[in-house]
Amino acid sequence: MLNASRSRTQPRPNRSHPLGGMDYVDPKKKSGVVGKILLAAGLTAICILMLKQSPSFNTPSPFSRHETGVTHVLVTGGAGYIGSHAALRLLKDSHRVTIVDNLSRGNLGAVKILQDLFPEPGRLQFIYADLGDPKAVNKIFAENAFDAVMHFAAVAYVGESTLDPLKYYHNITSNTLGVMEAMSAHNVNTLIYSSTCATYGEPDKMPITEETPQLPINPYGKAKKMAEDIILDFHKNSDMAVMILRYFNVIGSDPEGRLGEAPRPELREHGRISGACFDAARGITNGLKVRGTDYKTPDGTCIRDYIDVTDLVDAHVKALNKAKPGHVGIYNVGTGRGRSVKEFVEACKKATGASIKVDYLPRRPGDYAEVFSDPSKILRELNWSAQYTDLEKSLRVAWRWQKSHRNGYTSSMASI
């Protein structure tokens, strides 16, 4: 028979035993685990306490608080041609600036130049965001203390608008509605709105005054007018200070050569005539295409009012300074003088010194024969008038930037 009472030569190891579906843990091991947890919690608490005592922990971003004597301006589309020049002027005037741009038409290089010029904390910040995203827009307004908004962000080519009208209604009209909703929700009560003479369409009488009927003939002008209507309807029941600037054909660049116009290559076909002239002068294109020679004008080509970007920005700053709660100001921003496309081409040839081949083609859909402004109201009420009215000189300034930035903001090259 086997001996039922065997002796154990080695001690029984500690083991977990299943008790009622649960594991039994040795009390000594349990106390060790609890101790480690408490130690980790204690160290975490100490770290948090030290962070809270750090001066930078409790100090909010200067962009998130209002500051006496400092105007914080949100510049939508501030990486674009006009918006970047406006941001430069605002920074020079000691304003605090936040640029919001999705870079679909803007240039990060322009933002970097501004950051290099104004590196001090609390002067300039860039936020990459799309105004078509309501959550992103609301978050931007919630996290920043804006005093005013300059709303430039928009697609802005007449020809493109006739080919893709839905893009223009969404980008201009819907996005402006989103900006207005965010301003209302977060109590931002000053708006400077970038509008256009395209809202007037093709008036029977020149020059155009602010009372000229708005009868736009292309989706770009229609979308801008709809945005204006949204702003004006909202204003009827608010104390918001609103300035709407309807400006004409923008040319030129920063006189000190820091910023310029650098449209996307794929948009050259729809872009401004100045860009098309420069592309032809640099040999990027085979020549300049002038669309329409049978308009009822002295030389058969369209007549436009060309406004230098430096003057245009000055009008925005004066509008900001004169904005009053509960008041709406609507102003044409132009020189008051119309120039034909042929005149413009001749000025461009002189400014660049290049022989530019010109191809005359049929009219572009959505264009109108003659548009120029009567700027007397803005002179009377804002004390603004165009100073850079020499067309050839404005083009010469812009040409200098173009020559040294053959690839836009991506690189600089020696003059050709």
CSV table of C-alpha atoms in Angstrom, one decimal:
chain,number,residue,atom,x,y,z
A,1,MET,CA,0.0,0.0,0.0
A,2,LEU,CA,1.0,3.5,-0.6
A,3,ASN,CA,1.7,5.7,2.4
A,4,ALA,CA,-1.1,8.3,2.5
A,5,SER,CA,0.8,10.7,4.7
A,6,ARG,CA,3.6,11.9,2.5
A,7,SER,CA,6.0,14.4,3.9
A,8,ARG,CA,6.8,17.5,1.9
A,9,THR,CA,10.5,18.3,1.5
A,10,GLN,CA,9.9,21.8,0.0
A,11,PRO,CA,7.6,24.6,1.2
A,12,ARG,CA,4.3,25.2,-0.7
A,13,PRO,CA,4.6,28.2,-3.1
A,14,ASN,CA,2.3,31.2,-2.7
A,15,ARG,CA,-0.5,30.8,-5.3
A,16,SER,CA,-3.7,32.5,-6.2
A,17,HIS,CA,-6.8,30.4,-5.5
A,18,PRO,CA,-10.1,30.9,-7.3
A,19,LEU,CA,-12.7,32.0,-4.8
A,20,GLY,CA,-16.2,32.4,-6.1
A,21,GLY,CA,-15.1,33.2,-9.6
A,22,MET,CA,-12.4,35.7,-8.4
A,23,ASP,CA,-8.7,35.4,-7.9
A,24,TYR,CA,-7.2,35.8,-4.5
A,25,VAL,CA,-4.2,38.0,-4.4
A,26,ASP,CA,-1.5,37.8,-1.8
A,27,PRO,CA,-1.9,40.8,0.6
A,28,LYS,CA,1.8,41.5,0.5
A,29,LYS,CA,1.8,41.9,-3.3
A,30,LYS,CA,-1.4,43.9,-3.2
A,31,SER,CA,0.1,46.4,-0.8
A,32,GLY,CA,3.1,46.8,-3.0
A,33,VAL,CA,1.0,47.7,-6.1
A,34,VAL,CA,-1.1,50.2,-4.1
A,35,GLY,CA,2.1,51.8,-2.9
A,36,LYS,CA,3.4,52.3,-6.4
A,37,ILE,CA,0.1,53.8,-7.5
A,38,LEU,CA,0.1,56.2,-4.6
A,39,LEU,CA,3.7,57.2,-5.4
A,40,ALA,CA,2.9,57.8,-9.0
A,41,ALA,CA,-0.1,59.9,-8.1
A,42,GLY,CA,1.9,61.9,-5.6
A,43,LEU,CA,4.6,62.6,-8.2
A,44,THR,CA,2.0,63.7,-10.7
A,45,ALA,CA,0.4,66.0,-8.2
A,46,ILE,CA,3.8,67.6,-7.5
A,47,CYS,CA,4.5,68.1,-11.2
A,48,ILE,CA,1.1,69.8,-11.7
A,49,LEU,CA,1.7,72.1,-8.7
A,50,MET,CA,5.1,73.1,-10.1
A,51,LEU,CA,3.6,73.8,-13.5
A,52,LYS,CA,0.9,75.9,-12.0
A,53,GLN,CA,3.5,77.9,-10.1
A,54,SER,CA,5.4,78.6,-13.4
A,55,PRO,CA,4.7,82.1,-14.7
A,56,SER,CA,4.0,80.8,-18.2
A,57,PHE,CA,1.4,78.3,-17.0
A,58,ASN,CA,-1.2,80.8,-15.8
A,59,THR,CA,-0.4,83.5,-18.4
A,60,PRO,CA,-2.9,83.4,-21.2
A,61,SER,CA,-1.9,84.0,-24.8
A,62,PRO,CA,-1.9,87.7,-25.6
A,63,PHE,CA,-4.2,86.8,-28.5
A,64,SER,CA,-6.8,85.4,-26.1
A,65,ARG,CA,-7.3,88.6,-24.1
A,66,HIS,CA,-8.3,92.2,-24.8
A,67,GLU,CA,-5.7,94.8,-24.1
A,68,THR,CA,-6.2,98.5,-23.6
A,69,GLY,CA,-4.8,100.5,-26.4
A,70,VAL,CA,-4.3,97.5,-28.7
A,71,THR,CA,-6.7,96.5,-31.5
A,72,HIS,CA,-6.7,92.9,-32.3
A,73,VAL,CA,-7.8,92.4,-36.0
A,74,LEU,CA,-8.7,89.1,-37.5
A,75,VAL,CA,-7.6,89.2,-41.2
A,76,THR,CA,-9.3,86.5,-43.1
A,77,GLY,CA,-7.5,85.6,-46.3
A,78,GLY,CA,-4.4,87.3,-44.9
A,79,ALA,CA,-2.0,85.1,-46.8
A,80,GLY,CA,-3.4,86.4,-50.1
A,81,TYR,CA,-2.4,89.3,-52.3
A,82,ILE,CA,-4.5,92.1,-50.8
A,83,GLY,CA,-4.9,90.5,-47.3
A,84,SER,CA,-1.1,90.2,-46.8
A,85,HIS,CA,-0.6,93.8,-47.7
A,86,ALA,CA,-3.4,94.8,-45.2
A,87,ALA,CA,-1.8,92.7,-42.5
A,88,LEU,CA,1.6,94.4,-43.1
A,89,ARG,CA,0.0,97.9,-42.7
A,90,LEU,CA,-1.9,96.9,-39.6
A,91,LEU,CA,1.3,95.5,-38.0
A,92,LYS,CA,3.2,98.7,-39.0
A,93,ASP,CA,0.4,100.6,-37.2
A,94,SER,CA,1.0,98.6,-34.0
A,95,HIS,CA,-2.2,96.5,-34.3
A,96,ARG,CA,-2.3,92.8,-33.2
A,97,VAL,CA,-3.1,90.6,-36.1
A,98,THR,CA,-4.4,87.1,-36.5
A,99,ILE,CA,-4.3,85.7,-40.1
A,100,VAL,CA,-6.7,82.9,-41.0
A,101,ASP,CA,-6.2,81.3,-44.4
A,102,ASN,CA,-6.6,77.9,-45.9
A,103,LEU,CA,-3.8,78.7,-48.4
A,104,SER,CA,-6.0,77.6,-51.4
A,105,ARG,CA,-5.2,81.0,-53.0
A,106,GLY,CA,-2.8,82.5,-50.4
A,107,ASN,CA,0.9,82.0,-49.9
A,108,LEU,CA,2.6,80.8,-46.7
A,109,GLY,CA,5.7,82.6,-47.9
A,110,ALA,CA,3.9,86.0,-47.4
A,111,VAL,CA,3.0,85.0,-43.8
A,112,LYS,CA,6.6,84.0,-43.1
A,113,ILE,CA,7.8,87.4,-44.3
A,114,LEU,CA,5.4,89.1,-42.0
A,115,GLN,CA,6.5,86.9,-39.1
A,116,ASP,CA,10.2,87.8,-39.8
A,117,LEU,CA,9.3,91.5,-39.9
A,118,PHE,CA,7.3,91.4,-36.7
A,119,PRO,CA,8.7,88.5,-34.5
A,120,GLU,CA,7.7,90.0,-31.1
A,121,PRO,CA,5.3,87.9,-29.1
A,122,GLY,CA,1.7,88.9,-29.3
A,123,ARG,CA,2.0,90.7,-32.7
A,124,LEU,CA,1.1,88.2,-35.3
A,125,GLN,CA,-0.3,84.7,-35.4
A,126,PHE,CA,-1.2,82.5,-38.3
A,127,ILE,CA,-4.0,79.9,-38.1
A,128,TYR,CA,-4.5,77.4,-41.0
A,129,ALA,CA,-8.2,76.9,-41.3
A,130,ASP,CA,-11.1,76.9,-43.8
A,131,LEU,CA,-13.9,79.4,-43.2
A,132,GLY,CA,-16.2,76.8,-44.6
A,133,ASP,CA,-15.8,74.7,-41.5
A,134,PRO,CA,-18.2,76.1,-38.8
A,135,LYS,CA,-16.6,74.2,-35.9
A,136,ALA,CA,-13.1,75.5,-36.8
A,137,VAL,CA,-14.4,79.1,-37.2
A,138,ASN,CA,-16.2,78.9,-33.8
A,139,LYS,CA,-13.1,77.5,-32.1
A,140,ILE,CA,-11.0,80.4,-33.5
A,141,PHE,CA,-13.4,83.0,-32.2
A,142,ALA,CA,-13.7,81.2,-28.8
A,143,GLU,CA,-9.9,81.1,-28.3
A,144,ASN,CA,-9.1,84.6,-29.4
A,145,ALA,CA,-10.2,88.0,-28.3
A,146,PHE,CA,-10.8,89.9,-31.5
A,147,ASP,CA,-11.7,93.6,-31.6
A,148,ALA,CA,-12.4,93.7,-35.4
A,149,VAL,CA,-12.5,91.6,-38.5
A,150,MET,CA,-11.2,92.4,-42.0
A,151,HIS,CA,-12.9,89.9,-44.2
A,152,PHE,CA,-10.9,89.4,-47.4
A,153,ALA,CA,-11.0,85.7,-47.8
A,154,ALA,CA,-12.7,84.9,-51.1
A,155,VAL,CA,-12.2,83.5,-54.6
A,156,ALA,CA,-12.2,86.5,-56.9
A,157,TYR,CA,-12.0,85.8,-60.6
A,158,VAL,CA,-14.9,86.8,-62.8
A,159,GLY,CA,-14.2,84.3,-65.6
A,160,GLU,CA,-13.8,81.4,-63.1
A,161,SER,CA,-17.1,82.3,-61.4
A,162,THR,CA,-18.9,81.8,-64.7
A,163,LEU,CA,-17.4,78.3,-65.0
A,164,ASP,CA,-17.9,77.2,-61.4
A,165,PRO,CA,-20.6,79.4,-59.9
A,166,LEU,CA,-21.3,77.0,-57.0
A,167,LYS,CA,-17.8,77.4,-55.7
A,168,TYR,CA,-18.3,81.2,-55.6
A,169,TYR,CA,-21.6,81.1,-53.8
A,170,HIS,CA,-20.2,78.7,-51.2
A,171,ASN,CA,-16.9,80.4,-50.8
A,172,ILE,CA,-18.1,84.0,-50.7
A,173,THR,CA,-21.7,84.0,-49.6
A,174,SER,CA,-21.9,81.0,-47.2
A,175,ASN,CA,-18.5,81.7,-45.7
A,176,THR,CA,-19.4,85.3,-45.0
A,177,LEU,CA,-22.6,84.0,-43.2
A,178,GLY,CA,-20.4,81.7,-41.1
A,179,VAL,CA,-18.1,84.6,-40.1
A,180,MET,CA,-21.1,86.8,-39.2
A,181,GLU,CA,-22.5,84.0,-37.0
A,182,ALA,CA,-19.2,83.6,-35.2
A,183,MET,CA,-18.9,87.4,-34.7
A,184,SER,CA,-22.4,87.5,-33.3
A,185,ALA,CA,-21.8,84.6,-31.0
A,186,HIS,CA,-18.6,85.9,-29.6
A,187,ASN,CA,-19.5,89.6,-29.4
A,188,VAL,CA,-17.0,90.9,-32.1
A,189,ASN,CA,-18.6,94.1,-33.2
A,190,THR,CA,-16.6,95.7,-36.0
A,191,LEU,CA,-16.5,94.4,-39.5
A,192,ILE,CA,-14.6,95.8,-42.5
A,193,TYR,CA,-15.9,93.9,-45.5
A,194,SER,CA,-14.0,93.5,-48.8
A,195,SER,CA,-16.6,93.8,-51.6
A,196,THR,CA,-16.3,94.7,-55.2
A,197,CYS,CA,-17.5,97.0,-58.0
A,198,ALA,CA,-18.7,93.8,-59.7
A,199,THR,CA,-21.9,94.1,-57.6
A,200,TYR,CA,-22.9,97.0,-59.8
A,201,GLY,CA,-22.8,95.0,-63.0
A,202,GLU,CA,-22.8,97.2,-66.1
A,203,PRO,CA,-24.5,100.5,-65.2
A,204,ASP,CA,-25.9,102.8,-67.8
A,205,LYS,CA,-24.2,105.8,-66.3
A,206,MET,CA,-20.6,106.6,-65.3
A,207,PRO,CA,-19.0,107.2,-62.9
A,208,ILE,CA,-20.3,104.7,-60.4
A,209,THR,CA,-21.5,106.2,-57.1
A,210,GLU,CA,-22.6,104.2,-54.0
A,211,GLU,CA,-26.2,104.9,-55.0
A,212,THR,CA,-25.8,103.2,-58.4
A,213,PRO,CA,-28.2,100.2,-58.6
A,214,GLN,CA,-26.5,96.9,-57.9
A,215,LEU,CA,-27.3,94.6,-60.8
A,216,PRO,CA,-24.4,92.1,-61.0
A,217,ILE,CA,-24.1,90.1,-64.2
A,218,ASN,CA,-21.7,87.3,-63.1
A,219,PRO,CA,-21.6,84.9,-60.2
A,220,TYR,CA,-18.7,86.6,-58.5
A,221,GLY,CA,-20.6,89.9,-58.3
A,222,LYS,CA,-23.9,88.2,-57.3
A,223,ALA,CA,-22.2,86.2,-54.5
A,224,LYS,CA,-20.6,89.4,-53.2
A,225,LYS,CA,-23.9,91.2,-53.3
A,226,MET,CA,-25.6,88.4,-51.4
A,227,ALA,CA,-22.9,88.6,-48.8
A,228,GLU,CA,-23.5,92.3,-48.5
A,229,ASP,CA,-27.2,91.7,-48.1
A,230,ILE,CA,-26.6,89.2,-45.2
A,231,ILE,CA,-24.4,91.8,-43.5
A,232,LEU,CA,-26.9,94.6,-43.9
A,233,ASP,CA,-29.9,92.5,-42.8
A,234,PHE,CA,-28.0,91.4,-39.7
A,235,HIS,CA,-27.0,94.9,-38.9
A,236,LYS,CA,-30.6,96.1,-38.7
A,237,ASN,CA,-30.9,94.4,-35.3
A,238,SER,CA,-27.4,94.9,-34.0
A,239,ASP,CA,-24.9,97.5,-32.8
A,240,MET,CA,-22.2,96.2,-35.1
A,241,ALA,CA,-19.9,98.8,-36.8
A,242,VAL,CA,-19.9,97.9,-40.5
A,243,MET,CA,-17.8,99.2,-43.3
A,244,ILE,CA,-18.3,97.8,-46.8
A,245,LEU,CA,-15.6,98.7,-49.4
A,246,ARG,CA,-16.4,98.2,-53.0
A,247,TYR,CA,-13.2,98.4,-54.9
A,248,PHE,CA,-12.1,98.3,-58.4
A,249,ASN,CA,-9.2,96.6,-60.2
A,250,VAL,CA,-6.2,96.2,-57.9
A,251,ILE,CA,-2.6,96.5,-59.1
A,252,GLY,CA,0.8,97.2,-57.6
A,253,SER,CA,2.7,95.8,-54.6
A,254,ASP,CA,4.5,96.9,-51.5
A,255,PRO,CA,6.7,99.9,-52.4
A,256,GLU,CA,9.6,98.5,-50.3
A,257,GLY,CA,9.5,95.2,-52.2
A,258,ARG,CA,8.6,92.9,-49.3
A,259,LEU,CA,5.3,91.6,-50.7
A,260,GLY,CA,3.8,91.0,-54.1
A,261,GLU,CA,1.2,89.2,-56.1
A,262,ALA,CA,1.9,85.4,-56.7
A,263,PRO,CA,-1.2,83.6,-58.0
A,264,ARG,CA,-1.3,79.9,-58.4
A,265,PRO,CA,0.1,78.9,-61.8
A,266,GLU,CA,-3.1,77.0,-62.7
A,267,LEU,CA,-5.1,80.2,-62.1
A,268,ARG,CA,-3.1,82.4,-64.5
A,269,GLU,CA,-5.8,82.1,-67.1
A,270,HIS,CA,-8.4,83.7,-64.8
A,271,GLY,CA,-6.1,86.1,-63.0
A,272,ARG,CA,-5.6,89.9,-63.1
A,273,ILE,CA,-4.4,91.5,-66.2
A,274,SER,CA,-1.2,92.8,-64.4
A,275,GLY,CA,-0.2,89.2,-63.7
A,276,ALA,CA,-0.8,88.2,-67.3
A,277,CYS,CA,1.3,91.1,-68.5
A,278,PHE,CA,4.2,90.2,-66.3
A,279,ASP,CA,4.0,86.5,-67.3
A,280,ALA,CA,4.2,87.6,-70.9
A,281,ALA,CA,7.1,90.0,-70.2
A,282,ARG,CA,9.0,87.2,-68.3
A,283,GLY,CA,8.4,84.7,-71.1
A,284,ILE,CA,6.3,82.4,-68.9
A,285,THR,CA,3.6,82.7,-71.5
A,286,ASN,CA,3.9,83.3,-75.2
A,287,GLY,CA,2.0,86.5,-75.1
A,288,LEU,CA,-0.9,88.5,-73.6
A,289,LYS,CA,-4.4,87.6,-74.4
A,290,VAL,CA,-6.8,90.5,-74.5
A,291,ARG,CA,-10.4,89.4,-74.5
A,292,GLY,CA,-12.9,91.7,-76.3
A,293,THR,CA,-12.1,94.5,-78.8
A,294,ASP,CA,-15.7,95.3,-79.8
A,295,TYR,CA,-16.9,97.1,-76.7
A,296,LYS,CA,-18.5,100.5,-77.0
A,297,THR,CA,-15.4,102.3,-75.8
A,298,PRO,CA,-13.0,104.6,-77.6
A,299,ASP,CA,-10.5,101.8,-78.5
A,300,GLY,CA,-12.9,98.8,-78.3
A,301,THR,CA,-11.4,97.3,-75.1
A,302,CYS,CA,-12.7,97.3,-71.6
A,303,ILE,CA,-12.3,100.3,-69.4
A,304,ARG,CA,-11.4,99.8,-65.8
A,305,ASP,CA,-10.4,101.9,-62.7
A,306,TYR,CA,-7.0,100.6,-61.5
A,307,ILE,CA,-6.3,101.1,-57.8
A,308,ASP,CA,-2.9,100.5,-56.3
A,309,VAL,CA,-2.9,98.0,-53.4
A,310,THR,CA,-1.2,100.4,-51.1
A,311,ASP,CA,-4.0,102.9,-51.6
A,312,LEU,CA,-6.6,100.2,-51.1
A,313,VAL,CA,-5.0,99.1,-47.8
A,314,ASP,CA,-5.0,102.7,-46.6
A,315,ALA,CA,-8.7,102.9,-47.3
A,316,HIS,CA,-9.3,99.8,-45.1
A,317,VAL,CA,-7.3,101.3,-42.3
A,318,LYS,CA,-9.2,104.5,-42.5
A,319,ALA,CA,-12.4,102.6,-42.5
A,320,LEU,CA,-11.3,100.7,-39.4
A,321,ASN,CA,-10.4,103.9,-37.6
A,322,LYS,CA,-13.7,105.6,-38.5
A,323,ALA,CA,-16.0,102.6,-37.8
A,324,LYS,CA,-18.8,103.5,-35.3
A,325,PRO,CA,-21.1,101.1,-33.4
A,326,GLY,CA,-24.6,100.9,-35.0
A,327,HIS,CA,-23.3,102.6,-38.2
A,328,VAL,CA,-22.9,101.2,-41.7
A,329,GLY,CA,-20.5,102.9,-44.2
A,330,ILE,CA,-20.5,101.9,-47.8
A,331,TYR,CA,-17.7,103.2,-50.0
A,332,ASN,CA,-16.3,102.9,-53.5
A,333,VAL,CA,-12.6,102.7,-53.5
A,334,GLY,CA,-11.0,103.8,-56.8
A,335,THR,CA,-9.1,106.6,-58.5
A,336,GLY,CA,-12.1,108.0,-60.3
A,337,ARG,CA,-10.4,107.6,-63.7
A,338,GLY,CA,-11.0,104.8,-66.2
A,339,ARG,CA,-8.2,103.3,-68.4
A,340,SER,CA,-8.7,101.0,-71.3
A,341,VAL,CA,-7.0,97.6,-71.5
A,342,LYS,CA,-4.9,98.8,-74.4
A,343,GLU,CA,-3.7,101.7,-72.3
A,344,PHE,CA,-2.8,99.3,-69.6
A,345,VAL,CA,-0.9,97.1,-71.9
A,346,GLU,CA,1.2,100.0,-73.2
A,347,ALA,CA,1.9,101.1,-69.6
A,348,CYS,CA,3.0,97.5,-68.8
A,349,LYS,CA,5.4,97.4,-71.8
A,350,LYS,CA,7.0,100.6,-70.6
A,351,ALA,CA,7.2,99.5,-67.0
A,352,THR,CA,8.8,96.1,-67.9
A,353,GLY,CA,10.9,97.3,-70.9
A,354,ALA,CA,9.7,94.1,-72.7
A,355,SER,CA,8.1,93.6,-76.1
A,356,ILE,CA,4.9,91.9,-75.3
A,357,LYS,CA,3.0,90.0,-78.0
A,358,VAL,CA,-0.7,90.7,-77.7
A,359,ASP,CA,-3.4,88.3,-79.0
A,360,TYR,CA,-6.9,89.8,-79.3
A,361,LEU,CA,-9.6,87.3,-78.6
A,362,PRO,CA,-13.4,87.3,-78.3
A,363,ARG,CA,-15.1,88.6,-75.1
A,364,ARG,CA,-14.9,86.7,-71.8
A,365,PRO,CA,-18.2,85.7,-70.4
A,366,GLY,CA,-19.4,88.0,-67.6
A,367,ASP,CA,-17.3,91.0,-68.5
A,368,TYR,CA,-18.6,94.5,-68.9
A,369,ALA,CA,-17.5,97.3,-71.1
A,370,GLU,CA,-16.8,100.2,-68.7
A,371,VAL,CA,-16.4,100.6,-65.0
A,372,PHE,CA,-14.9,103.4,-63.0
A,373,SER,CA,-15.7,105.0,-59.7
A,374,ASP,CA,-16.8,108.3,-58.2
A,375,PRO,CA,-14.7,108.4,-55.0
A,376,SER,CA,-16.1,111.6,-53.6
A,377,LYS,CA,-18.0,110.0,-50.8
A,378,ILE,CA,-14.9,108.2,-49.3
A,379,LEU,CA,-13.0,111.5,-49.6
A,380,ARG,CA,-15.7,113.4,-47.8
A,381,GLU,CA,-16.3,110.9,-45.0
A,382,LEU,CA,-13.0,109.1,-44.5
A,383,ASN,CA,-10.6,111.7,-45.9
A,384,TRP,CA,-9.2,109.1,-48.3
A,385,SER,CA,-8.1,109.6,-51.9
A,386,ALA,CA,-5.8,107.6,-54.1
A,387,GLN,CA,-2.2,108.7,-54.0
A,388,TYR,CA,-0.5,106.1,-56.3
A,389,THR,CA,-2.3,107.0,-59.5
A,390,ASP,CA,0.6,106.8,-61.9
A,391,LEU,CA,-0.3,103.5,-63.7
A,392,GLU,CA,3.2,102.9,-65.2
A,393,LYS,CA,4.9,103.6,-61.8
A,394,SER,CA,2.6,101.2,-59.9
A,395,LEU,CA,3.4,98.5,-62.5
A,396,ARG,CA,7.1,99.3,-62.3
A,397,VAL,CA,7.0,98.7,-58.5
A,398,ALA,CA,5.2,95.4,-59.0
A,399,TRP,CA,7.6,94.4,-61.8
A,400,ARG,CA,10.6,94.7,-59.5
A,401,TRP,CA,9.0,92.2,-57.1
A,402,GLN,CA,8.1,89.9,-60.0
A,403,LYS,CA,11.6,89.9,-61.4
A,404,SER,CA,13.1,88.9,-58.0
A,405,HIS,CA,10.5,86.3,-57.3
A,406,ARG,CA,10.2,84.3,-60.6
A,407,ASN,CA,8.6,81.4,-58.6
A,408,GLY,CA,6.5,83.6,-56.3
A,409,TYR,CA,7.4,83.3,-52.6
A,410,THR,CA,9.1,80.0,-53.0
A,411,SER,CA,12.4,81.4,-54.2
A,412,SER,CA,14.1,84.7,-55.1
A,413,MET,CA,16.3,85.2,-58.1
A,414,ALA,CA,18.5,87.9,-59.5
A,415,SER,CA,16.9,90.4,-61.8
A,416,ILE,CA,16.6,89.3,-65.4
